[in-house]
mmCIF file of C-alpha atoms in Angstrom:
data_model
loop_
_atom_site.group_PDB
_atom_site.id
_atom_site.type_symbol
_atom_site.label_atom_id
_atom_site.label_comp_id
_atom_site.label_asym_id
_atom_site.label_seq_id
_atom_site.Cartn_x
_atom_site.Cartn_y
_atom_site.Cartn_z
ATOM 1 C CA MET A 1 -37.190 -8.941 -62.462
ATOM 2 C CA THR A 2 -36.090 -12.158 -61.895
ATOM 3 C CA PRO A 3 -34.573 -14.871 -64.235
ATOM 4 C CA THR A 4 -37.614 -17.151 -64.023
ATOM 5 C CA ALA A 5 -39.900 -14.150 -64.469
ATOM 6 C CA GLN A 6 -37.398 -13.449 -67.523
ATOM 7 C CA SER A 7 -37.464 -16.306 -68.992
ATOM 8 C CA THR A 8 -41.303 -16.616 -68.882
ATOM 9 C CA ALA A 9 -41.520 -12.930 -70.713
ATOM 10 C CA SER A 10 -39.407 -13.515 -73.635
ATOM 11 C CA ALA A 11 -40.754 -17.501 -73.971
ATOM 12 C CA ARG A 12 -44.364 -14.800 -74.944
ATOM 13 C CA ARG A 13 -45.366 -13.474 -77.745
ATOM 14 C CA VAL A 14 -43.658 -10.112 -77.702
ATOM 15 C CA VAL A 15 -46.571 -7.507 -77.463
ATOM 16 C CA PHE A 16 -45.984 -3.208 -78.140
ATOM 17 C CA PRO A 17 -45.524 -1.404 -74.493
ATOM 18 C CA PHE A 18 -48.746 -0.338 -73.503
ATOM 19 C CA THR A 19 -47.077 3.401 -72.213
ATOM 20 C CA ALA A 20 -45.425 3.786 -75.506
ATOM 21 C CA ILE A 21 -48.422 4.475 -77.535
ATOM 22 C CA VAL A 22 -48.759 7.419 -78.391
ATOM 23 C CA GLY A 23 -52.190 9.690 -78.405
ATOM 24 C CA GLN A 24 -56.042 7.833 -77.936
ATOM 25 C CA GLU A 25 -56.353 9.063 -73.788
ATOM 26 C CA GLU A 26 -60.194 8.454 -74.541
ATOM 27 C CA MET A 27 -59.141 4.597 -75.645
ATOM 28 C CA LYS A 28 -56.333 4.538 -72.883
ATOM 29 C CA LEU A 29 -57.884 5.646 -69.780
ATOM 30 C CA ALA A 30 -61.624 3.743 -70.894
ATOM 31 C CA LEU A 31 -59.915 1.025 -70.132
ATOM 32 C CA LEU A 32 -57.406 1.440 -67.906
ATOM 33 C CA LEU A 33 -60.788 2.566 -66.020
ATOM 34 C CA ASN A 34 -62.376 -1.149 -66.711
ATOM 35 C CA VAL A 35 -59.310 -2.788 -66.026
ATOM 36 C CA ILE A 36 -59.653 -0.989 -61.928
ATOM 37 C CA ASP A 37 -62.813 -1.994 -61.729
ATOM 38 C CA PRO A 38 -64.415 -3.898 -64.334
ATOM 39 C CA LYS A 39 -67.803 -3.819 -62.674
ATOM 40 C CA ILE A 40 -67.918 -0.588 -64.816
ATOM 41 C CA GLY A 41 -69.491 -3.480 -68.040
ATOM 42 C CA GLY A 42 -66.717 -2.636 -70.412
ATOM 43 C CA VAL A 43 -65.604 -0.073 -73.021
ATOM 44 C CA MET A 44 -67.005 0.200 -77.052
ATOM 45 C CA ILE A 45 -64.913 1.653 -79.051
ATOM 46 C CA MET A 46 -65.788 3.781 -82.260
ATOM 47 C CA GLY A 47 -63.141 5.195 -84.645
ATOM 48 C CA ASP A 48 -61.532 4.170 -88.084
ATOM 49 C CA ARG A 49 -60.038 2.006 -89.382
ATOM 50 C CA GLY A 50 -55.542 1.590 -88.648
ATOM 51 C CA THR A 51 -55.603 3.654 -85.226
ATOM 52 C CA GLY A 52 -54.348 1.142 -82.906
ATOM 53 C CA LYS A 53 -57.614 -0.299 -81.349
ATOM 54 C CA SER A 54 -56.465 -3.928 -81.235
ATOM 55 C CA THR A 55 -52.656 -3.010 -80.744
ATOM 56 C CA THR A 56 -53.812 -0.739 -77.529
ATOM 57 C CA ILE A 57 -55.840 -3.923 -75.994
ATOM 58 C CA ARG A 58 -53.187 -6.056 -76.252
ATOM 59 C CA ALA A 59 -50.642 -3.913 -74.851
ATOM 60 C CA LEU A 60 -53.188 -3.454 -71.775
ATOM 61 C CA ALA A 61 -53.544 -7.172 -70.566
ATOM 62 C CA ASP A 62 -49.818 -7.706 -70.907
ATOM 63 C CA LEU A 63 -49.312 -4.507 -69.108
ATOM 64 C CA LEU A 64 -51.817 -6.368 -66.131
ATOM 65 C CA PRO A 65 -49.477 -8.331 -63.501
ATOM 66 C CA GLU A 66 -50.344 -11.447 -63.388
ATOM 67 C CA ILE A 67 -53.191 -13.427 -61.167
ATOM 68 C CA PRO A 68 -53.583 -16.600 -58.896
ATOM 69 C CA VAL A 69 -55.902 -19.352 -60.045
ATOM 70 C CA VAL A 70 -56.447 -22.689 -59.340
ATOM 71 C CA ALA A 71 -54.203 -24.786 -61.033
ATOM 72 C CA ASN A 72 -55.319 -27.161 -64.227
ATOM 73 C CA ASP A 73 -58.846 -25.363 -64.077
ATOM 74 C CA PRO A 74 -60.520 -24.484 -67.119
ATOM 75 C CA PHE A 75 -62.153 -21.696 -65.676
ATOM 76 C CA ASN A 76 -59.516 -19.275 -64.874
ATOM 77 C CA SER A 77 -60.844 -19.911 -60.795
ATOM 78 C CA ASP A 78 -59.720 -17.647 -58.241
ATOM 79 C CA PRO A 79 -58.660 -20.216 -54.839
ATOM 80 C CA GLN A 80 -60.087 -17.325 -52.812
ATOM 81 C CA ASP A 81 -63.568 -14.905 -54.005
ATOM 82 C CA PRO A 82 -66.415 -17.653 -54.468
ATOM 83 C CA ASP A 83 -67.790 -15.641 -56.868
ATOM 84 C CA VAL A 84 -65.204 -15.820 -59.485
ATOM 85 C CA MET A 85 -64.705 -19.856 -58.577
ATOM 86 C CA SER A 86 -66.421 -22.854 -60.641
ATOM 87 C CA ASP A 87 -68.978 -25.093 -59.306
ATOM 88 C CA GLU A 88 -66.386 -28.064 -58.765
ATOM 89 C CA VAL A 89 -63.658 -25.644 -56.826
ATOM 90 C CA ARG A 90 -65.901 -24.302 -54.529
ATOM 91 C CA GLN A 91 -67.046 -28.170 -52.882
ATOM 92 C CA MET A 92 -63.692 -28.873 -52.821
ATOM 93 C CA VAL A 93 -62.886 -25.547 -50.813
ATOM 94 C CA GLU A 94 -65.945 -26.382 -48.782
ATOM 95 C CA GLN A 95 -64.653 -29.885 -48.273
ATOM 96 C CA GLY A 96 -61.879 -28.376 -47.046
ATOM 97 C CA ALA A 97 -59.686 -30.020 -49.854
ATOM 98 C CA GLU A 98 -56.178 -28.400 -50.163
ATOM 99 C CA ILE A 99 -56.702 -26.289 -53.506
ATOM 100 C CA PRO A 100 -53.479 -26.451 -55.851
ATOM 101 C CA VAL A 101 -52.255 -22.219 -57.242
ATOM 102 C CA THR A 102 -50.629 -21.012 -59.591
ATOM 103 C CA HIS A 103 -49.997 -17.819 -61.099
ATOM 104 C CA LYS A 104 -50.593 -16.754 -65.036
ATOM 105 C CA LYS A 105 -50.749 -13.500 -67.147
ATOM 106 C CA VAL A 106 -54.173 -12.001 -67.780
ATOM 107 C CA GLN A 107 -55.877 -13.764 -70.429
ATOM 108 C CA MET A 108 -56.934 -11.948 -73.540
ATOM 109 C CA VAL A 109 -59.472 -13.683 -75.201
ATOM 110 C CA ASP A 110 -59.988 -12.679 -79.058
ATOM 111 C CA LEU A 111 -63.740 -13.575 -80.624
ATOM 112 C CA PRO A 112 -63.652 -14.275 -84.114
ATOM 113 C CA LEU A 113 -66.232 -12.860 -86.225
ATOM 114 C CA GLY A 114 -67.838 -16.151 -87.304
ATOM 115 C CA ALA A 115 -67.590 -17.740 -84.190
ATOM 116 C CA THR A 116 -71.303 -20.074 -83.285
ATOM 117 C CA GLU A 117 -72.454 -19.710 -79.905
ATOM 118 C CA ASP A 118 -71.788 -23.446 -78.708
ATOM 119 C CA ARG A 119 -67.485 -22.119 -79.823
ATOM 120 C CA VAL A 120 -68.408 -19.258 -77.404
ATOM 121 C CA CYS A 121 -70.766 -20.632 -74.429
ATOM 122 C CA GLY A 122 -68.968 -23.832 -74.790
ATOM 123 C CA THR A 123 -71.309 -27.062 -75.449
ATOM 124 C CA ILE A 124 -72.266 -30.187 -73.431
ATOM 125 C CA ASP A 125 -71.581 -33.774 -74.571
ATOM 126 C CA ILE A 126 -75.474 -35.273 -74.277
ATOM 127 C CA GLU A 127 -74.330 -38.721 -76.088
ATOM 128 C CA LYS A 128 -71.831 -38.476 -72.991
ATOM 129 C CA ALA A 129 -73.797 -37.989 -70.324
ATOM 130 C CA LEU A 130 -76.906 -39.861 -70.904
ATOM 131 C CA SER A 131 -74.285 -42.762 -71.271
ATOM 132 C CA GLU A 132 -72.522 -41.965 -68.643
ATOM 133 C CA GLY A 133 -74.008 -40.279 -66.269
ATOM 134 C CA VAL A 134 -71.146 -37.221 -65.929
ATOM 135 C CA LYS A 135 -71.841 -33.915 -66.919
ATOM 136 C CA ALA A 136 -69.450 -34.191 -69.787
ATOM 137 C CA PHE A 137 -68.871 -30.102 -70.827
ATOM 138 C CA GLU A 138 -66.688 -28.844 -73.464
ATOM 139 C CA PRO A 139 -65.429 -25.038 -72.291
ATOM 140 C CA GLY A 140 -65.592 -22.458 -74.953
ATOM 141 C CA LEU A 141 -64.401 -18.696 -74.816
ATOM 142 C CA LEU A 142 -66.635 -16.932 -72.047
ATOM 143 C CA ALA A 143 -64.722 -19.694 -70.057
ATOM 144 C CA LYS A 144 -61.516 -18.877 -71.283
ATOM 145 C CA ALA A 145 -62.420 -15.194 -70.516
ATOM 146 C CA ASN A 146 -62.838 -15.456 -67.463
ATOM 147 C CA ARG A 147 -61.236 -12.979 -65.156
ATOM 148 C CA GLY A 148 -59.496 -11.115 -68.221
ATOM 149 C CA ILE A 149 -59.965 -9.197 -71.126
ATOM 150 C CA LEU A 150 -62.856 -10.262 -73.636
ATOM 151 C CA TYR A 151 -62.124 -8.105 -77.041
ATOM 152 C CA VAL A 152 -64.537 -8.026 -80.210
ATOM 153 C CA ASP A 153 -63.656 -6.783 -83.094
ATOM 154 C CA GLU A 154 -65.538 -4.882 -85.495
ATOM 155 C CA VAL A 155 -68.861 -6.444 -82.897
ATOM 156 C CA ASN A 156 -71.646 -4.209 -85.303
ATOM 157 C CA LEU A 157 -70.967 -6.910 -87.477
ATOM 158 C CA LEU A 158 -71.605 -9.479 -84.959
ATOM 159 C CA ASP A 159 -74.994 -11.019 -84.884
ATOM 160 C CA ASP A 160 -77.122 -9.462 -82.461
ATOM 161 C CA HIS A 161 -77.680 -12.420 -80.506
ATOM 162 C CA LEU A 162 -74.801 -13.439 -80.130
ATOM 163 C CA VAL A 163 -73.633 -10.283 -79.276
ATOM 164 C CA ASP A 164 -76.455 -10.904 -76.791
ATOM 165 C CA VAL A 165 -75.665 -13.683 -74.973
ATOM 166 C CA LEU A 166 -71.489 -11.526 -74.353
ATOM 167 C CA LEU A 167 -73.350 -8.547 -72.130
ATOM 168 C CA ASP A 168 -75.844 -11.076 -70.144
ATOM 169 C CA SER A 169 -72.833 -12.657 -69.280
ATOM 170 C CA ALA A 170 -70.845 -9.532 -68.472
ATOM 171 C CA ALA A 171 -73.157 -8.332 -66.630
ATOM 172 C CA SER A 172 -74.117 -11.162 -64.797
ATOM 173 C CA GLY A 173 -71.015 -12.724 -64.299
ATOM 174 C CA TRP A 174 -71.502 -15.938 -64.882
ATOM 175 C CA ASN A 175 -72.651 -18.685 -67.909
ATOM 176 C CA THR A 176 -74.803 -20.752 -68.367
ATOM 177 C CA VAL A 177 -75.828 -23.357 -70.887
ATOM 178 C CA GLU A 178 -78.233 -26.192 -70.882
ATOM 179 C CA ARG A 179 -78.979 -28.850 -73.780
ATOM 180 C CA GLU A 180 -82.240 -30.909 -73.288
ATOM 181 C CA GLY A 181 -82.743 -30.494 -69.951
ATOM 182 C CA ILE A 182 -78.914 -30.577 -68.519
ATOM 183 C CA SER A 183 -77.924 -27.157 -67.499
ATOM 184 C CA ILE A 184 -74.287 -26.127 -66.724
ATOM 185 C CA ARG A 185 -72.749 -22.767 -65.337
ATOM 186 C CA HIS A 186 -69.463 -21.378 -65.045
ATOM 187 C CA PRO A 187 -67.816 -18.190 -63.706
ATOM 188 C CA ALA A 188 -67.467 -15.242 -66.445
ATOM 189 C CA ARG A 189 -66.370 -12.140 -65.396
ATOM 190 C CA PHE A 190 -64.373 -10.467 -67.975
ATOM 191 C CA VAL A 191 -63.725 -6.883 -69.210
ATOM 192 C CA LEU A 192 -66.226 -6.657 -72.352
ATOM 193 C CA VAL A 193 -64.167 -4.691 -74.837
ATOM 194 C CA GLY A 194 -65.892 -4.051 -78.342
ATOM 195 C CA SER A 195 -64.547 -2.214 -81.435
ATOM 196 C CA GLY A 196 -65.997 -1.043 -84.377
ATOM 197 C CA ASN A 197 -66.053 1.532 -87.423
ATOM 198 C CA PRO A 198 -69.337 3.648 -87.463
ATOM 199 C CA GLU A 199 -68.978 3.577 -91.278
ATOM 200 C CA GLU A 200 -69.642 -0.234 -91.131
ATOM 201 C CA GLY A 201 -73.286 0.361 -89.283
ATOM 202 C CA GLU A 202 -74.005 1.375 -85.793
ATOM 203 C CA LEU A 203 -74.558 -0.706 -83.409
ATOM 204 C CA ARG A 204 -78.331 -1.187 -82.037
ATOM 205 C CA PRO A 205 -79.394 1.578 -79.225
ATOM 206 C CA GLN A 206 -80.465 -1.239 -76.411
ATOM 207 C CA LEU A 207 -76.915 -3.110 -76.854
ATOM 208 C CA LEU A 208 -74.777 0.126 -77.424
ATOM 209 C CA ASP A 209 -76.493 1.288 -73.668
ATOM 210 C CA ARG A 210 -75.215 -2.102 -72.024
ATOM 211 C CA PHE A 211 -71.179 -1.281 -72.956
ATOM 212 C CA GLY A 212 -70.364 1.029 -69.805
ATOM 213 C CA MET A 213 -67.954 3.427 -71.536
ATOM 214 C CA HIS A 214 -68.076 4.897 -75.364
ATOM 215 C CA ALA A 215 -64.407 6.334 -76.760
ATOM 216 C CA GLU A 216 -64.053 7.353 -79.937
ATOM 217 C CA ILE A 217 -60.944 7.686 -81.419
ATOM 218 C CA HIS A 218 -59.471 9.828 -84.658
ATOM 219 C CA THR A 219 -56.865 9.081 -86.872
ATOM 220 C CA VAL A 220 -53.767 11.998 -85.665
ATOM 221 C CA LYS A 221 -53.835 14.540 -88.004
ATOM 222 C CA GLU A 222 -50.775 16.591 -86.799
ATOM 223 C CA PRO A 223 -47.493 15.478 -89.358
ATOM 224 C CA ALA A 224 -45.123 15.109 -86.498
ATOM 225 C CA LEU A 225 -47.364 12.916 -84.046
ATOM 226 C CA ARG A 226 -47.639 11.217 -87.288
ATOM 227 C CA VAL A 227 -44.050 10.337 -87.837
ATOM 228 C CA GLN A 228 -43.282 9.874 -84.170
ATOM 229 C CA ILE A 229 -46.363 7.004 -85.037
ATOM 230 C CA VAL A 230 -44.518 5.434 -87.615
ATOM 231 C CA GLU A 231 -41.042 5.939 -86.560
ATOM 232 C CA GLN A 232 -42.056 4.296 -82.904
ATOM 233 C CA ARG A 233 -43.145 0.906 -84.633
ATOM 234 C CA ALA A 234 -40.293 0.612 -87.064
ATOM 235 C CA GLU A 235 -38.514 0.665 -83.796
ATOM 236 C CA PHE A 236 -39.889 -1.987 -82.213
ATOM 237 C CA ASP A 237 -40.407 -3.983 -85.191
ATOM 238 C CA GLN A 238 -36.656 -3.710 -85.614
ATOM 239 C CA ASN A 239 -35.487 -4.523 -81.938
ATOM 240 C CA PRO A 240 -38.312 -5.331 -79.567
ATOM 241 C CA ALA A 241 -36.886 -6.785 -76.779
ATOM 242 C CA GLU A 242 -34.492 -2.868 -76.717
ATOM 243 C CA PHE A 243 -37.670 -1.142 -77.191
ATOM 244 C CA LEU A 244 -39.009 -2.879 -74.526
ATOM 245 C CA GLN A 245 -36.280 -2.536 -71.683
ATOM 246 C CA LYS A 246 -36.315 1.083 -72.585
ATOM 247 C CA TYR A 247 -40.535 1.282 -71.642
ATOM 248 C CA GLN A 248 -39.658 -1.508 -69.076
ATOM 249 C CA PRO A 249 -39.372 1.797 -65.918
ATOM 250 C CA GLU A 250 -42.550 2.944 -67.253
ATOM 251 C CA GLN A 251 -44.422 -0.151 -67.833
ATOM 252 C CA GLU A 252 -43.448 -1.453 -64.395
ATOM 253 C CA ALA A 253 -44.715 2.324 -62.592
ATOM 254 C CA LEU A 254 -47.782 2.006 -64.143
ATOM 255 C CA GLN A 255 -48.848 -1.448 -63.052
ATOM 256 C CA GLU A 256 -47.993 -0.496 -59.953
ATOM 257 C CA LYS A 257 -50.504 2.213 -60.211
ATOM 258 C CA ILE A 258 -53.140 -0.134 -61.311
ATOM 259 C CA VAL A 259 -52.494 -2.632 -58.036
ATOM 260 C CA SER A 260 -52.830 0.349 -55.962
ATOM 261 C CA ALA A 261 -55.900 1.801 -57.794
ATOM 262 C CA GLN A 262 -57.673 -1.590 -56.839
ATOM 263 C CA ASN A 263 -56.891 -1.595 -53.178
ATOM 264 C CA LEU A 264 -57.221 1.849 -52.477
ATOM 265 C CA LEU A 265 -60.468 1.811 -54.950
ATOM 266 C CA PRO A 266 -63.351 0.292 -51.150
ATOM 267 C CA GLN A 267 -62.352 3.427 -49.767
ATOM 268 C CA VAL A 268 -63.281 5.889 -51.817
ATOM 269 C CA THR A 269 -66.341 8.582 -51.436
ATOM 270 C CA LEU A 270 -68.436 10.701 -53.970
ATOM 271 C CA ASP A 271 -70.774 12.745 -52.404
ATOM 272 C CA TYR A 272 -74.300 12.822 -51.865
ATOM 273 C CA GLU A 273 -74.530 16.226 -53.526
ATOM 274 C CA GLN A 274 -72.947 14.991 -56.666
ATOM 275 C CA ARG A 275 -74.170 11.998 -56.666
ATOM 276 C CA VAL A 276 -77.332 14.183 -57.455
ATOM 277 C CA LYS A 277 -75.720 16.426 -59.935
ATOM 278 C CA ILE A 278 -75.140 13.159 -61.886
ATOM 279 C CA SER A 279 -78.468 11.974 -61.802
ATOM 280 C CA GLU A 280 -79.390 14.916 -62.979
ATOM 281 C CA ILE A 281 -77.039 15.512 -65.664
ATOM 282 C CA CYS A 282 -78.469 12.051 -66.435
ATOM 283 C CA SER A 283 -82.303 12.902 -66.567
ATOM 284 C CA GLU A 284 -82.167 16.778 -68.396
ATOM 285 C CA LEU A 285 -79.934 14.009 -71.167
ATOM 286 C CA ASP A 286 -83.452 11.670 -71.033
ATOM 287 C CA VAL A 287 -81.150 9.049 -70.701
ATOM 288 C CA ASP A 288 -83.220 5.789 -70.544
ATOM 289 C CA GLY A 289 -82.480 4.143 -67.443
ATOM 290 C CA LEU A 290 -79.914 4.433 -64.447
ATOM 291 C CA ARG A 291 -76.745 2.487 -65.840
ATOM 292 C CA GLY A 292 -75.744 6.198 -66.538
ATOM 293 C CA ASP A 293 -76.380 7.274 -63.633
ATOM 294 C CA ILE A 294 -74.663 3.324 -61.887
ATOM 295 C CA VAL A 295 -71.220 3.352 -64.846
ATOM 296 C CA THR A 296 -70.487 7.479 -63.936
ATOM 297 C CA ASN A 297 -70.218 7.213 -60.636
ATOM 298 C CA ARG A 298 -68.362 3.751 -60.867
ATOM 299 C CA ALA A 299 -66.353 5.633 -63.376
ATOM 300 C CA ALA A 300 -65.351 8.553 -61.344
ATOM 301 C CA LYS A 301 -63.945 6.764 -58.465
ATOM 302 C CA ALA A 302 -61.827 4.709 -60.255
ATOM 303 C CA LEU A 303 -60.670 7.597 -61.660
ATOM 304 C CA THR A 304 -59.821 8.906 -58.422
ATOM 305 C CA ALA A 305 -58.601 5.494 -57.071
ATOM 306 C CA PHE A 306 -56.453 5.242 -60.278
ATOM 307 C CA GLU A 307 -54.595 8.439 -59.113
ATOM 308 C CA GLY A 308 -54.087 7.809 -55.346
ATOM 309 C CA ARG A 309 -56.674 9.784 -54.187
ATOM 310 C CA THR A 310 -59.883 8.370 -51.948
ATOM 311 C CA GLN A 311 -62.304 11.661 -52.759
ATOM 312 C CA VAL A 312 -63.651 12.232 -55.937
ATOM 313 C CA THR A 313 -63.909 15.819 -57.236
ATOM 314 C CA LEU A 314 -65.948 17.826 -59.973
ATOM 315 C CA ASP A 315 -62.469 17.227 -63.021
ATOM 316 C CA ASP A 316 -62.959 13.445 -61.783
ATOM 317 C CA ILE A 317 -67.022 13.703 -62.870
ATOM 318 C CA LYS A 318 -65.396 15.872 -65.622
ATOM 319 C CA ARG A 319 -63.108 13.584 -67.537
ATOM 320 C CA VAL A 320 -65.390 10.938 -67.393
ATOM 321 C CA ILE A 321 -69.247 11.675 -67.538
ATOM 322 C CA THR A 322 -69.474 11.989 -71.406
ATOM 323 C CA LEU A 323 -67.126 8.698 -71.890
ATOM 324 C CA CYS A 324 -70.688 7.049 -69.614
ATOM 325 C CA LEU A 325 -73.235 8.843 -71.409
ATOM 326 C CA ARG A 326 -72.663 9.820 -74.859
ATOM 327 C CA HIS A 327 -74.006 6.727 -76.152
ATOM 328 C CA ARG A 328 -76.878 6.533 -74.406
ATOM 329 C CA LEU A 329 -78.580 9.329 -75.359
ATOM 330 C CA ARG A 330 -81.304 9.179 -77.863
ATOM 331 C CA LYS A 331 -80.197 10.154 -81.942
ATOM 332 C CA ASP A 332 -81.455 12.477 -83.762
ATOM 333 C CA PRO A 333 -80.840 12.003 -87.291
ATOM 334 C CA LEU A 334 -81.652 16.209 -87.905
ATOM 335 C CA GLU A 335 -79.254 17.516 -85.212
ATOM 336 C CA SER A 336 -75.805 17.887 -85.537
ATOM 337 C CA ILE A 337 -74.476 18.669 -82.626
ATOM 338 C CA ASP A 338 -71.657 16.055 -81.098
ATOM 339 C CA SER A 339 -73.967 13.604 -78.161
ATOM 340 C CA GLY A 340 -70.420 14.333 -76.386
ATOM 341 C CA TYR A 341 -70.898 18.324 -75.998
ATOM 342 C CA LYS A 342 -74.161 17.304 -75.765
ATOM 343 C CA VAL A 343 -72.989 16.088 -72.606
ATOM 344 C CA GLU A 344 -70.039 18.467 -71.845
ATOM 345 C CA LYS A 345 -72.917 21.627 -71.901
ATOM 346 C CA ALA A 346 -74.737 20.028 -69.089
ATOM 347 C CA PHE A 347 -71.981 19.499 -67.135
ATOM 348 C CA GLY A 348 -71.593 22.489 -67.198
ATOM 349 C CA ARG A 349 -74.828 23.681 -66.668
ATOM 350 C CA VAL A 350 -76.075 21.325 -63.481
ATOM 351 C CA PHE A 351 -72.556 21.895 -61.920
ATOM 352 C CA GLY A 352 -72.014 25.368 -62.402
ATOM 353 C CA VAL A 353 -69.059 25.328 -64.916
ATOM 354 C CA GLU A 354 -67.544 27.426 -67.289
ATOM 355 C CA LEU A 355 -66.726 25.389 -70.619
ATOM 356 C CA PRO A 356 -64.485 26.984 -73.510
ATOM 357 C CA GLU A 357 -66.664 27.284 -76.319
ATOM 358 C CA ASN A 358 -66.803 24.394 -79.618
ATOM 359 C CA GLU A 359 -63.945 22.630 -77.410
ATOM 360 C CA PRO A 360 -64.308 19.390 -78.657
ATOM 361 C CA ALA A 361 -64.961 16.464 -77.213
ATOM 362 C CA GLN A 362 -62.368 13.896 -77.248
ATOM 363 C CA LYS A 363 -60.284 16.986 -76.284
ATOM 364 C CA ASN A 364 -61.940 17.791 -73.087
ATOM 365 C CA GLY A 365 -59.313 16.980 -70.465
ATOM 366 C CA VAL A 366 -59.785 13.136 -70.790
ATOM 367 C CA GLY A 367 -57.117 11.175 -69.674
ATOM 368 C CA GLN A 368 -54.155 13.602 -69.166
ATOM 369 C CA LYS A 369 -51.884 11.632 -66.236
ATOM 370 C CA LEU A 370 -51.528 8.395 -67.878
ATOM 371 C CA GLY A 371 -48.198 8.303 -67.551
ATOM 372 C CA ALA A 372 -47.394 7.987 -71.728
ATOM 373 C CA ARG A 373 -45.267 9.005 -73.547
ATOM 374 C CA ASN A 374 -47.099 12.128 -75.708
#
């Protein structure tokens, strides 16, 4: 690390390192795959209070390498990719103007529970627009989140209309604000991460379906593991700089692995026969629409790229399919079978694989190679 990078790092808020997080493999894997391929469509994390949801998401954002952005641009526009450029920057590029470029950390934007639509989407100053004839736009949180991570804690308590707005932006990659006949749009491509506690109510099925993946996390039960987590946290709080230094090699190795996976992803292939079987599982489970098929294909490819390969295997599909489908199954209030277990049983039948009896969904080989210390 250069002296400049070190001074920049020391100026930033200290964040618990991602590779030091113990357990919760489902959540870590789902987050990593979404960073490798943001088109997977985000992650919904449901679980008990105090299980490290916010800590893990902040740690992931801090782990990611700096990205090139257009200097002084409120939308973090990419100087190379027109799909994540604001209209103003695109016009400058078309006119052949010189684009000032700088590098900055990937943004993690927290959406507060009481946020209004104006705060999220941005506002247009109608008076200024009418009197001066200019589009006066005050960017919102979606502008700040472009090319970053948008985290919504307690998403099941958020107003449904606001959740709709977030999901629409995440799906299209653009945010459009219209007031009094004036329309402004800007890129809003981000990894949407929602979290919640099932005790506080479920998300509507049609909203839940829009999240690419669904991770379930539970409080660690093993006393020895709980002690390890508590001691780690105490060590970090006592001397954050020393703790970060200890995990620096692992952090850098995982960062390189993520970048390599992003570059390798376009070369990854999934056999036609495997694609047919994935769709067969979705059909057998009566999954509405085609999102389940698409997300499972994308997630399997992202996992393959993460492990440095170009051909998706049966094991790759097995490790992601529960994360991609469990929240898309129709709920039967009289049924006691876990939806993740139903997905695994369908996978076993279609692919002709013997699965261990009564194996909990969250332990079925998910995310065993993340490079974290367990």
